[in-house]
Coordinates of C-alpha atoms in Angstrom, one line a residue:
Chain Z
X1 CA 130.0 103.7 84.7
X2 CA 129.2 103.0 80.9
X3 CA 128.0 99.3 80.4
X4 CA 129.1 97.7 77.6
X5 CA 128.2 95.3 75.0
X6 CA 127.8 92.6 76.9
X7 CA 126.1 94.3 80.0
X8 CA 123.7 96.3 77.7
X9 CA 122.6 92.6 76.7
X10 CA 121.9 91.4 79.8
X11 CA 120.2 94.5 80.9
X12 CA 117.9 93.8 77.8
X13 CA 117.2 90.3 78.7
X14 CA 116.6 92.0 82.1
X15 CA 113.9 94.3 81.1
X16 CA 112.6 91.9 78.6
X17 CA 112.0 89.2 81.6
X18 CA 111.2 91.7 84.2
X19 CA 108.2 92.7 82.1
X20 CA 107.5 89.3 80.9
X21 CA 107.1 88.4 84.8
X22 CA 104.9 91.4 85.4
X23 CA 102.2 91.5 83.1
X24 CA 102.1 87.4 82.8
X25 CA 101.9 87.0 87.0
X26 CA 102.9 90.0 89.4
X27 CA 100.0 91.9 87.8
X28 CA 97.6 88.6 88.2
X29 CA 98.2 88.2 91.8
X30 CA 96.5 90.4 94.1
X31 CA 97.3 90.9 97.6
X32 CA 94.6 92.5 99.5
X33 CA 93.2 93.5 96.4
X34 CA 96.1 95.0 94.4
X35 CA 99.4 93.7 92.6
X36 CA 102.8 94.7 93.3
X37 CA 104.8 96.4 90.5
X38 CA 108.0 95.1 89.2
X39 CA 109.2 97.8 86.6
X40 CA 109.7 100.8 89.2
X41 CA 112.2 98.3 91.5
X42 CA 114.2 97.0 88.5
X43 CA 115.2 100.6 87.5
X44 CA 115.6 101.5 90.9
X45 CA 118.2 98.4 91.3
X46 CA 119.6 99.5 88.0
X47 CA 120.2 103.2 89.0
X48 CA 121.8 102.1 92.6
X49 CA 124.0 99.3 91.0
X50 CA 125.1 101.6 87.9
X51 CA 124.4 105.1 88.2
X52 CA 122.4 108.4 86.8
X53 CA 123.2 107.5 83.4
X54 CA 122.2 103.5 83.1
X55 CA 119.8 104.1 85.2
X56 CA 117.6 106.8 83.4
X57 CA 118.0 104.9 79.8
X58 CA 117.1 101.3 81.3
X59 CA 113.7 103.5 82.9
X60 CA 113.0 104.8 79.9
X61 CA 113.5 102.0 78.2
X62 CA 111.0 99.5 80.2
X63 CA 108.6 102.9 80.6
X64 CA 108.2 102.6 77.0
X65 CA 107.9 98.7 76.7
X66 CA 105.7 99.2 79.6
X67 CA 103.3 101.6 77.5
X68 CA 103.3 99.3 74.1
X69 CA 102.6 96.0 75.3
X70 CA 99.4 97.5 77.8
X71 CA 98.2 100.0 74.8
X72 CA 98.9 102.8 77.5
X73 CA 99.6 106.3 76.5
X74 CA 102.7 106.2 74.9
X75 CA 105.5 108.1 77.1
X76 CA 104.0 108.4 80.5
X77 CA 105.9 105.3 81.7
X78 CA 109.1 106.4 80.3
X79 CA 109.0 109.6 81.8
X80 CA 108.0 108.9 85.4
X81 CA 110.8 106.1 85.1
X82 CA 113.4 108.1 83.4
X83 CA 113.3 110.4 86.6
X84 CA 113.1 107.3 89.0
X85 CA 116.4 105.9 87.2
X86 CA 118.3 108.9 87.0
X87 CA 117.3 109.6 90.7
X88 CA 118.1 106.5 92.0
X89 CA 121.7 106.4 90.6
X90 CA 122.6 110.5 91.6
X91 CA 121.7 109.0 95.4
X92 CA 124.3 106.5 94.4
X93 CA 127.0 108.5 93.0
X94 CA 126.3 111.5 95.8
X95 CA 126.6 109.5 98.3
X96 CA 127.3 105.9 97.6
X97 CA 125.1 104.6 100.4
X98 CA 126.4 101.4 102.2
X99 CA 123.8 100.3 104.6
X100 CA 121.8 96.9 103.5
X101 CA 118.7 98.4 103.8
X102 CA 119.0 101.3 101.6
X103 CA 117.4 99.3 98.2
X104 CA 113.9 98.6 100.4
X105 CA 114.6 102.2 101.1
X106 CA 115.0 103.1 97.2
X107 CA 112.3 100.7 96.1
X108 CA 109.8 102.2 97.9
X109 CA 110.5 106.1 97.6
X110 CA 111.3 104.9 93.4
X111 CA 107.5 103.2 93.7
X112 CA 106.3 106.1 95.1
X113 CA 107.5 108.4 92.7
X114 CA 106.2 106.2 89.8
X115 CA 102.5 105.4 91.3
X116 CA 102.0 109.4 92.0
X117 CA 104.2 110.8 88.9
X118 CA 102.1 108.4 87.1
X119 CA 98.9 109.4 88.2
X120 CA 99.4 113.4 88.1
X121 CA 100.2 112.9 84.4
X122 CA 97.2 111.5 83.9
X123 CA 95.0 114.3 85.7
X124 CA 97.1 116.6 83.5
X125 CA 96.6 115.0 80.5
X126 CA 92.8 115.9 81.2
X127 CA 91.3 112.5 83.4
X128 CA 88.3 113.7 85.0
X129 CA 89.1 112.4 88.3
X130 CA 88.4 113.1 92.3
X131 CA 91.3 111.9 94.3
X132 CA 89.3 109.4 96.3
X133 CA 90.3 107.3 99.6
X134 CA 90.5 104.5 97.4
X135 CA 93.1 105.5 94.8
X136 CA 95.3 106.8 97.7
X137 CA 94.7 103.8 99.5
X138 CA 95.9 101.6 96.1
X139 CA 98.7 103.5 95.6
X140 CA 99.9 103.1 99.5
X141 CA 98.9 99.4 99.2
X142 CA 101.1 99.1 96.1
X143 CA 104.0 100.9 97.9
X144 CA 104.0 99.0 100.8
X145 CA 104.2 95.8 98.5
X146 CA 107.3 97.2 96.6
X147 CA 109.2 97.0 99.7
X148 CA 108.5 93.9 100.7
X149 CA 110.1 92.7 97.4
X150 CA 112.7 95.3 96.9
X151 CA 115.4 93.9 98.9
X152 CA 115.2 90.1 96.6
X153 CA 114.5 91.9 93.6
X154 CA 117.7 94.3 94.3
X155 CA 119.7 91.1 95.4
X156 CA 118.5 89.0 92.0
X157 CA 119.5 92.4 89.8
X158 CA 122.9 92.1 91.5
X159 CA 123.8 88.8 91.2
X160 CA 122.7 89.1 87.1
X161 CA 124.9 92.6 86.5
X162 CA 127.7 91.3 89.3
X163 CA 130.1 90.5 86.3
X164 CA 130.3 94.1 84.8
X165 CA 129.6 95.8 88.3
X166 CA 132.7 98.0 89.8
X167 CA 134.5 96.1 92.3
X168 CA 133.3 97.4 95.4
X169 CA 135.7 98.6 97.9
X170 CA 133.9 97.8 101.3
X171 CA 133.6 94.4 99.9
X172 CA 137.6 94.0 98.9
X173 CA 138.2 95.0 102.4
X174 CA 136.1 91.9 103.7
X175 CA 138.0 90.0 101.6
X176 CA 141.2 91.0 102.6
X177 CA 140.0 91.0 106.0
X178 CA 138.9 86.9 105.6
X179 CA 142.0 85.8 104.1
X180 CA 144.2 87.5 106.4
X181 CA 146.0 90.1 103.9
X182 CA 144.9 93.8 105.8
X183 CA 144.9 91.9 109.6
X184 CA 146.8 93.1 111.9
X185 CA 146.9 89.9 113.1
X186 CA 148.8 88.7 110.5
X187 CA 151.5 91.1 110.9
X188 CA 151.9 90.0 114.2
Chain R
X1 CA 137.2 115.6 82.9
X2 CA 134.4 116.1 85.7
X3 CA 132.8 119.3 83.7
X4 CA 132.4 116.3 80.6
X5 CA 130.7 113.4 82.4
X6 CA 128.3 116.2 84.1
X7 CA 127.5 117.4 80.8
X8 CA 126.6 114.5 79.5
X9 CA 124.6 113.1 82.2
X10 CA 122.4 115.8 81.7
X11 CA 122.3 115.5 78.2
X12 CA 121.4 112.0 78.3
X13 CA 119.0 112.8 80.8
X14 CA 117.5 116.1 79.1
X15 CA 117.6 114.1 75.4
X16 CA 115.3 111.1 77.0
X17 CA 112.4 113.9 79.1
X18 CA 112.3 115.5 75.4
X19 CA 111.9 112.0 73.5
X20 CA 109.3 111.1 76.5
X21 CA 107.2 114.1 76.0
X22 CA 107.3 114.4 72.7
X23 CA 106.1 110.5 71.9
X24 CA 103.4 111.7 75.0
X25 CA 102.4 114.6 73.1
X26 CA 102.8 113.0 69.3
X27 CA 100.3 110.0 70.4
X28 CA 98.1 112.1 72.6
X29 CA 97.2 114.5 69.2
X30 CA 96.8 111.8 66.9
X31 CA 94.1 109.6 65.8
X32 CA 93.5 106.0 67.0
X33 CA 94.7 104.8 63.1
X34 CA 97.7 107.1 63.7
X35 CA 101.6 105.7 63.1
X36 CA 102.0 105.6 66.5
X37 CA 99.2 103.2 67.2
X38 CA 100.0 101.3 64.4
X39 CA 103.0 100.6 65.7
X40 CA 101.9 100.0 69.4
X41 CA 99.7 97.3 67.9
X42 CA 102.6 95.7 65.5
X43 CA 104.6 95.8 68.7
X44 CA 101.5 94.1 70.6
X45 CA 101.5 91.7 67.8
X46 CA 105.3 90.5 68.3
X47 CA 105.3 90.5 71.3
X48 CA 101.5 88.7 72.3
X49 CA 103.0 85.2 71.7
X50 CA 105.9 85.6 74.2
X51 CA 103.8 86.4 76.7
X52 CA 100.9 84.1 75.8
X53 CA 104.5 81.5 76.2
X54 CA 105.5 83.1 79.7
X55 CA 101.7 82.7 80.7
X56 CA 101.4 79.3 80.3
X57 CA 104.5 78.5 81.7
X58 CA 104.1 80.0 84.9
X59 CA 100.6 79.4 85.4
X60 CA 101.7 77.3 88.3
X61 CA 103.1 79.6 90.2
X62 CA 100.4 82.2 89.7
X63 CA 97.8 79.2 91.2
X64 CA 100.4 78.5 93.9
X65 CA 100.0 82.6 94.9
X66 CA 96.2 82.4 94.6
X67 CA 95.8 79.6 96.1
X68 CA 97.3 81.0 99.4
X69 CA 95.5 84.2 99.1
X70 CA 92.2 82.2 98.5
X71 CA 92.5 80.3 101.4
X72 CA 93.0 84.1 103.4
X73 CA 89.8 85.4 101.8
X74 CA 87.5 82.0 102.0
X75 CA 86.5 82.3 105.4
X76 CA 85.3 85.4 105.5
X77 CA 83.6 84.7 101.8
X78 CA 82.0 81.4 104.1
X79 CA 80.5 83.7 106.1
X80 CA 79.1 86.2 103.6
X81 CA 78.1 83.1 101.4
X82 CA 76.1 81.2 103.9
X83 CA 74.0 84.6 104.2
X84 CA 73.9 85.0 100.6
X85 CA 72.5 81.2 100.1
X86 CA 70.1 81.9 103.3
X87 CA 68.5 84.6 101.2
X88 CA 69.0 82.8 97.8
X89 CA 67.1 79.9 98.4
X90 CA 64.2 82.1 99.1
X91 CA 64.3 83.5 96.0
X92 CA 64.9 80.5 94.0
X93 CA 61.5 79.1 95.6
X94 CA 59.9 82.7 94.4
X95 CA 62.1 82.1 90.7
X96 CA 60.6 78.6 90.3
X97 CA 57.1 79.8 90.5
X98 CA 58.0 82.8 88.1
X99 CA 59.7 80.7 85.9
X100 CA 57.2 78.7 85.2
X101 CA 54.8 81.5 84.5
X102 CA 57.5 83.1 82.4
X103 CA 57.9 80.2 80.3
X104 CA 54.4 80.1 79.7
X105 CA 54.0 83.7 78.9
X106 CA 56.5 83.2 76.1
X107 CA 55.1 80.4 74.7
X108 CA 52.1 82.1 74.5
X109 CA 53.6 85.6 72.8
X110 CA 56.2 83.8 71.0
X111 CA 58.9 86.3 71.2
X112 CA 61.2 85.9 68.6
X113 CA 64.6 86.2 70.5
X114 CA 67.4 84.1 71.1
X115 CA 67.3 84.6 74.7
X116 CA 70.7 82.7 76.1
X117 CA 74.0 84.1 75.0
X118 CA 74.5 81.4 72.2
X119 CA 72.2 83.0 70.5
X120 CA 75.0 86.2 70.0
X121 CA 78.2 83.7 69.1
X122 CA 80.0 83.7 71.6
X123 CA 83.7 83.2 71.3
X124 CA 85.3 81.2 74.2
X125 CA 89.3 83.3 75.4
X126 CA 91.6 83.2 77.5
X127 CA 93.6 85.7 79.2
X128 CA 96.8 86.0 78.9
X129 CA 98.3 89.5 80.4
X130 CA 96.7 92.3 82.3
X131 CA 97.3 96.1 82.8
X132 CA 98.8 96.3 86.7
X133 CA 97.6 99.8 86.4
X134 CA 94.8 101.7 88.1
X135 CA 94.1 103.8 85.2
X136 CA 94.0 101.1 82.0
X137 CA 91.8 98.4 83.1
X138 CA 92.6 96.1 81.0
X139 CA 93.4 92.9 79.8
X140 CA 95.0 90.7 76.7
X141 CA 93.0 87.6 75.1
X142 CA 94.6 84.9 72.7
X143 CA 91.6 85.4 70.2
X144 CA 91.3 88.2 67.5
X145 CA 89.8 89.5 64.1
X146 CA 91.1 85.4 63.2
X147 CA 88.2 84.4 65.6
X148 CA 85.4 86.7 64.0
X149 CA 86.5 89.2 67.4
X150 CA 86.1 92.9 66.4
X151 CA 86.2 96.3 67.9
X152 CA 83.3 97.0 70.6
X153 CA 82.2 93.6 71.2
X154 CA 80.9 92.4 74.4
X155 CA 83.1 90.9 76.7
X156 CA 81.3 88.7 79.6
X157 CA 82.1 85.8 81.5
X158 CA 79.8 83.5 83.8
X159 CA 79.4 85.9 86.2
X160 CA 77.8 88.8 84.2
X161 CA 79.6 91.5 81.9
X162 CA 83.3 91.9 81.5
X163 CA 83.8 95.2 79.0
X164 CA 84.0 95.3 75.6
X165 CA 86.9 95.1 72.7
X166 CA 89.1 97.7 73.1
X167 CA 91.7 96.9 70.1
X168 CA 92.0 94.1 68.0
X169 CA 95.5 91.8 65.9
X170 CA 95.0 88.9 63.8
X171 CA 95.6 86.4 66.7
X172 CA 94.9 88.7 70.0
X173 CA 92.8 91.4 71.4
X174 CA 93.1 93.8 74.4
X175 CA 89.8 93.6 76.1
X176 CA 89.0 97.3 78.8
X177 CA 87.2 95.9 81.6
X178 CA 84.1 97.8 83.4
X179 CA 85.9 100.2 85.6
X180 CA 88.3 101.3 82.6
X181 CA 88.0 105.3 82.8
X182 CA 86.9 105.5 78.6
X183 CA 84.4 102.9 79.2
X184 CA 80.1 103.2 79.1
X185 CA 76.9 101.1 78.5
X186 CA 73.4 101.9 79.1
X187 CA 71.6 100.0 81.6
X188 CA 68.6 99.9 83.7
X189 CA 67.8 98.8 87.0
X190 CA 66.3 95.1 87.1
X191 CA 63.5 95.4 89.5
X192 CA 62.5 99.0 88.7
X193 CA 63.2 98.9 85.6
X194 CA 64.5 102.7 85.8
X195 CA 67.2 103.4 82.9
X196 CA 70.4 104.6 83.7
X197 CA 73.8 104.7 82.5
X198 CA 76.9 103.2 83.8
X199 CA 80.3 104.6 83.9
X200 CA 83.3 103.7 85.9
X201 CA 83.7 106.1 89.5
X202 CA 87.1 107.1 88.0
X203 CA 89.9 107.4 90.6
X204 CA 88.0 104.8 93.0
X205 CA 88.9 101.5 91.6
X206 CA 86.1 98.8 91.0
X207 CA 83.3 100.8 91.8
X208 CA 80.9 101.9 89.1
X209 CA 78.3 104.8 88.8
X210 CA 74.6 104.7 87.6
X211 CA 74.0 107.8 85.8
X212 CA 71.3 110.0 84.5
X213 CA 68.8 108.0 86.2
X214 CA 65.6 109.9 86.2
X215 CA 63.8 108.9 88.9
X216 CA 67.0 107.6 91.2
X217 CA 65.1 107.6 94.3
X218 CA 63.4 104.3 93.1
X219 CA 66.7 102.3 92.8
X220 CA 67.1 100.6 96.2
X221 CA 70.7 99.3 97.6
X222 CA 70.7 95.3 96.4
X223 CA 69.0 96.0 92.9
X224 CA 70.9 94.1 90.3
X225 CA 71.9 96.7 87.0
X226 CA 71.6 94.8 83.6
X227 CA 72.2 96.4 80.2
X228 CA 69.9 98.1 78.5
X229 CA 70.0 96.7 74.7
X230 CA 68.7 98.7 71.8
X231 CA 65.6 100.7 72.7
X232 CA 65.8 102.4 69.4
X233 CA 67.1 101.3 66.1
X234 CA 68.4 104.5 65.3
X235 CA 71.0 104.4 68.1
X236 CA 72.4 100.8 68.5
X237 CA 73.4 99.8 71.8
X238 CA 76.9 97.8 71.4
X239 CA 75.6 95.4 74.3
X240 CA 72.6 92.9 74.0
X241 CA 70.0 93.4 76.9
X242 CA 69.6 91.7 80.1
X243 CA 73.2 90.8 80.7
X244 CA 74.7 91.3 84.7
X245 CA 76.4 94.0 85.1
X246 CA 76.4 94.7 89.1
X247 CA 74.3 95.5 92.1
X248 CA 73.7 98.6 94.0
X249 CA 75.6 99.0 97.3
X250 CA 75.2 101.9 98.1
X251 CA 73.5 105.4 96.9
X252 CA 75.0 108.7 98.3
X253 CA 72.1 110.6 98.7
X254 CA 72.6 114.4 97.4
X255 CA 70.4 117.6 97.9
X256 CA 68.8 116.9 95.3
X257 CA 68.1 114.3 92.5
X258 CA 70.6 115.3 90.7
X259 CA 73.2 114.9 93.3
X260 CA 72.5 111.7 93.9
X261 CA 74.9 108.7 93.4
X262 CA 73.9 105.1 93.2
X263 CA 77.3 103.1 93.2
X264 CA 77.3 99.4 92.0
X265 CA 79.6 96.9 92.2
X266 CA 80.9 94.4 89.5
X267 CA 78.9 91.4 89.6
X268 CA 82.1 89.8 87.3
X269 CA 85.5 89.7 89.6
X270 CA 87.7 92.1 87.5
X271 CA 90.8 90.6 89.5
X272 CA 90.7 87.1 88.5
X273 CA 90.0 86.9 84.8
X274 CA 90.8 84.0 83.1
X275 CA 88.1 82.8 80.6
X276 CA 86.2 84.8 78.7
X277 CA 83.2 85.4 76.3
X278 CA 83.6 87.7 73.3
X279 CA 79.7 88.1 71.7
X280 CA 80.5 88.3 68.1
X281 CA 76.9 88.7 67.1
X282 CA 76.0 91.1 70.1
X283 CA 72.8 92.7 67.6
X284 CA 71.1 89.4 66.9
X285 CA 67.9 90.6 68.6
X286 CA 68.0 93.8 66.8
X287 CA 68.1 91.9 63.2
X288 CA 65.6 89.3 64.9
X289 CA 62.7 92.3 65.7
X290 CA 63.4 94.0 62.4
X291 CA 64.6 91.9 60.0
X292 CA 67.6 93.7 59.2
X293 CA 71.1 93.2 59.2
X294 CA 72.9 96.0 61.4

């Protein structure tokens, strides 16, 4: 789908809060010694909830807000989350997945992608650097966080897009279902 | 229909790789004055009050987070600190007696240095936003080139050094901590007083490296690493000596000196920042011993 005016808005505010929240707080609180990561789960969300195309812009996007406000190296972000985007919503226009738990699914193989994309860019770009227990360890730690909070962070993306979201059929059929239009009971 | 959407989905996606490695590539070549920094720092500068805002508002919440996870850590901390003040209290009784033959001694050679950290202007900040990211340790401050902070400054805070200024706007600064990959000081061993230099172990987060010591077998597990200062006016040392930096725990021993690594850790807690020091005068015992300004 192709968001318009108004979704592209609250997409902004989205990404504009969603950072906001991360570098002010998610990135301040450690558990067992690392944060979790916001940015990779928000475009994951975005790319289920929208598709390739939504999905890969609002990853860039946030990669490169991302790599401004922390002084990073500029493009590195918006790279590794272009491809986590884009990803994210081909799963969801190849196969339209319908079980609950396929956002903590997303969220973690999205975080994955980031924390490793991300760090393989920087050994390429020249970072003299052994691959020691305790990188892996952080970037399994930091994984393992992401899908703890994918599942609420896909649920609060939902419920901001739901207005400009595509009805979805599996849910019309509940509805029918509750108020008695599709029973067969109601036939009877 | 289908053969248009496809095409464009991989345009879109082809036309942002390209934009992403060409910005990658654009700011990798250029200088730290380059456009592209320029603009990273005009962006830092708009955008440095919003989340100064954000910060504030929800501090709260952050202390309602900590506050759980301190409670986690502070029994086993207990533990470990009732050891530590075992051992401590020792050594103050040993401190008081060499304190007071310290102070004598200095009275007596009158050494002309400031001594505490007022003495290099400290600037009090607080911080604001941090880098979640295991390659840029760092961290944003609400005080800048305003505030007398400048590029390369010491960074510490009451538990020994920090880092040093990494980039500097009128109101804010980003400040890389220790264990930032670009960073280095040089130090030397309290106790045996053998000089070294410290550099982050890159790709093991908080642990740091004492390098090019010469005689490394002489640094012992527990020995506290302070900076070194300026041994020679020629080559100014950005960092005043004597401040904290970290104490051994542990040195990898090699086959041969040179293989050996003595790994210290942070004596400052890089994870919970919040007030900081920025030395604005971090050479006032350099212009005090030669009577020049650097």
């Amino acid at each position: 789908m192709t968001p318009t005016g108004p979704a592209i808005f609250r997409l902004a505010l989205l990404g504009l809060f969603g950072c906001i929240l991360q570098l002010t707080t998610v990135a301040q609180i450690t558990i067992f010694g690392v944060p979790a990561d916001l940015s990779p789960l928000l475009v994951c969300s975005v790319g289920l909830l929208l598709g390739s195309v939504p999905g890969a812009l609002f990853g860039f996007c946030i990669g490169l807000f991302v790599d401004t406000a922390l002084l990073q190296t500029l493009g590195i972000s918006s790279l590794v989350l272009t491809a986590v985007g884009y990803g994210a919503g081909r799963l969801r226009e190849l196969r339209d997945p319908a079980h609950a738990l396929v956002p903590v699914a997303v969220g973690a193989i999205g975080t994955a992608v980031y924390a490793i994309g991300f760090s393989i860019m920087q050994f390429l770009l020249g970072v003299d650097a052994p691959v020691s227990l305790l990188l892996v360890r952080e970037i399994l730690l930091v994984i393992v966080l992401n899908t703890l909070l994918a599942l609420p962070v896909h649920m609060l993306v939902r419920r901001w897009l739901s207005p400009f979201l595509p009805d979805d059929p599996r849910r019309r059929r509940r509805r029918a279902y509750t108020t008695g239009g599709l029973s067969p009971l109601s036939r009877a | 229909m289908y053969d248009k959407a496809v095409r464009r989905r991989r345009a879109v996606l082809a036309v942002l790789v390209a934009l992403s490695l060409t910005l990658l590539t654009a700011y990798f070549g250029e200088s730290s004055s380059g456009s592209l920094h320029g603009v990273q720092r005009g962006a830092m500068e708009v955008l440095a009050p919003i989340q100064e805002g954000a910060n504030r508002v929800v501090k709260p919440f952050r202390d309602l987070f900590g506050w759980f996870g301190s409670t986690l850590d502070a029994k086993s901390q207990r533990d470990e600190l009732k050891k530590e003040r075992d051992a401590l209290r020792l050594q103050v009784t040993q401190l008081q007696v060499d304190g007071a033959e310290n102070k004598t001694l200095r009275g007596l050679l009158n050494i002309n240095t400031g001594g505490g950290m007022k003495a290099y202007q400290p600037v009090i900040a607080r911080v604001f936003a941090r880098s979640p990211s295991t390659w840029y340790s760092t961290v944003e401050i609400n005080k800048g080139s305003s505030d007398g902070v400048r590029p390369d400054q010491p960074v510490v805070n009451g538990e020994g050094l920090v880092g040093k200024v990494k980039s500097v706007s009128n109101g804010n600064a980003i400040v890389m901590l220790l264990t930032d990959q670009e960073f280095g000081v040089s130090a030397k061993a309290a106790r045996s007083g053998e000089p070294g230099s410290i550099n982050p172990a890159v790709g093991a987060p908080g642990d740091l490296l004492l390098e090019l010591v010469p005689r490394g077998k002489l640094v012992t597990k527990g020995e506290h690493i302070v900076t070194a200062g300026t041994v020679s006016t020629r080559l100014r040392s950005l960092f005043p000596p004597g401040i904290l930096i970290g104490t051994v725990n542990r040195v990898d021993q090699g086959e041969g000196e040179l293989d050996r690594r003595i790994h210290v850790s942070p004596a400052a807690d890089l994870r919970r920042l919040e007030y900081l020091e920025v030395l604005t005068k971090p050479n006032t015992d350099l212009v005090a011993s030669t009577g020049k300004t650097p």
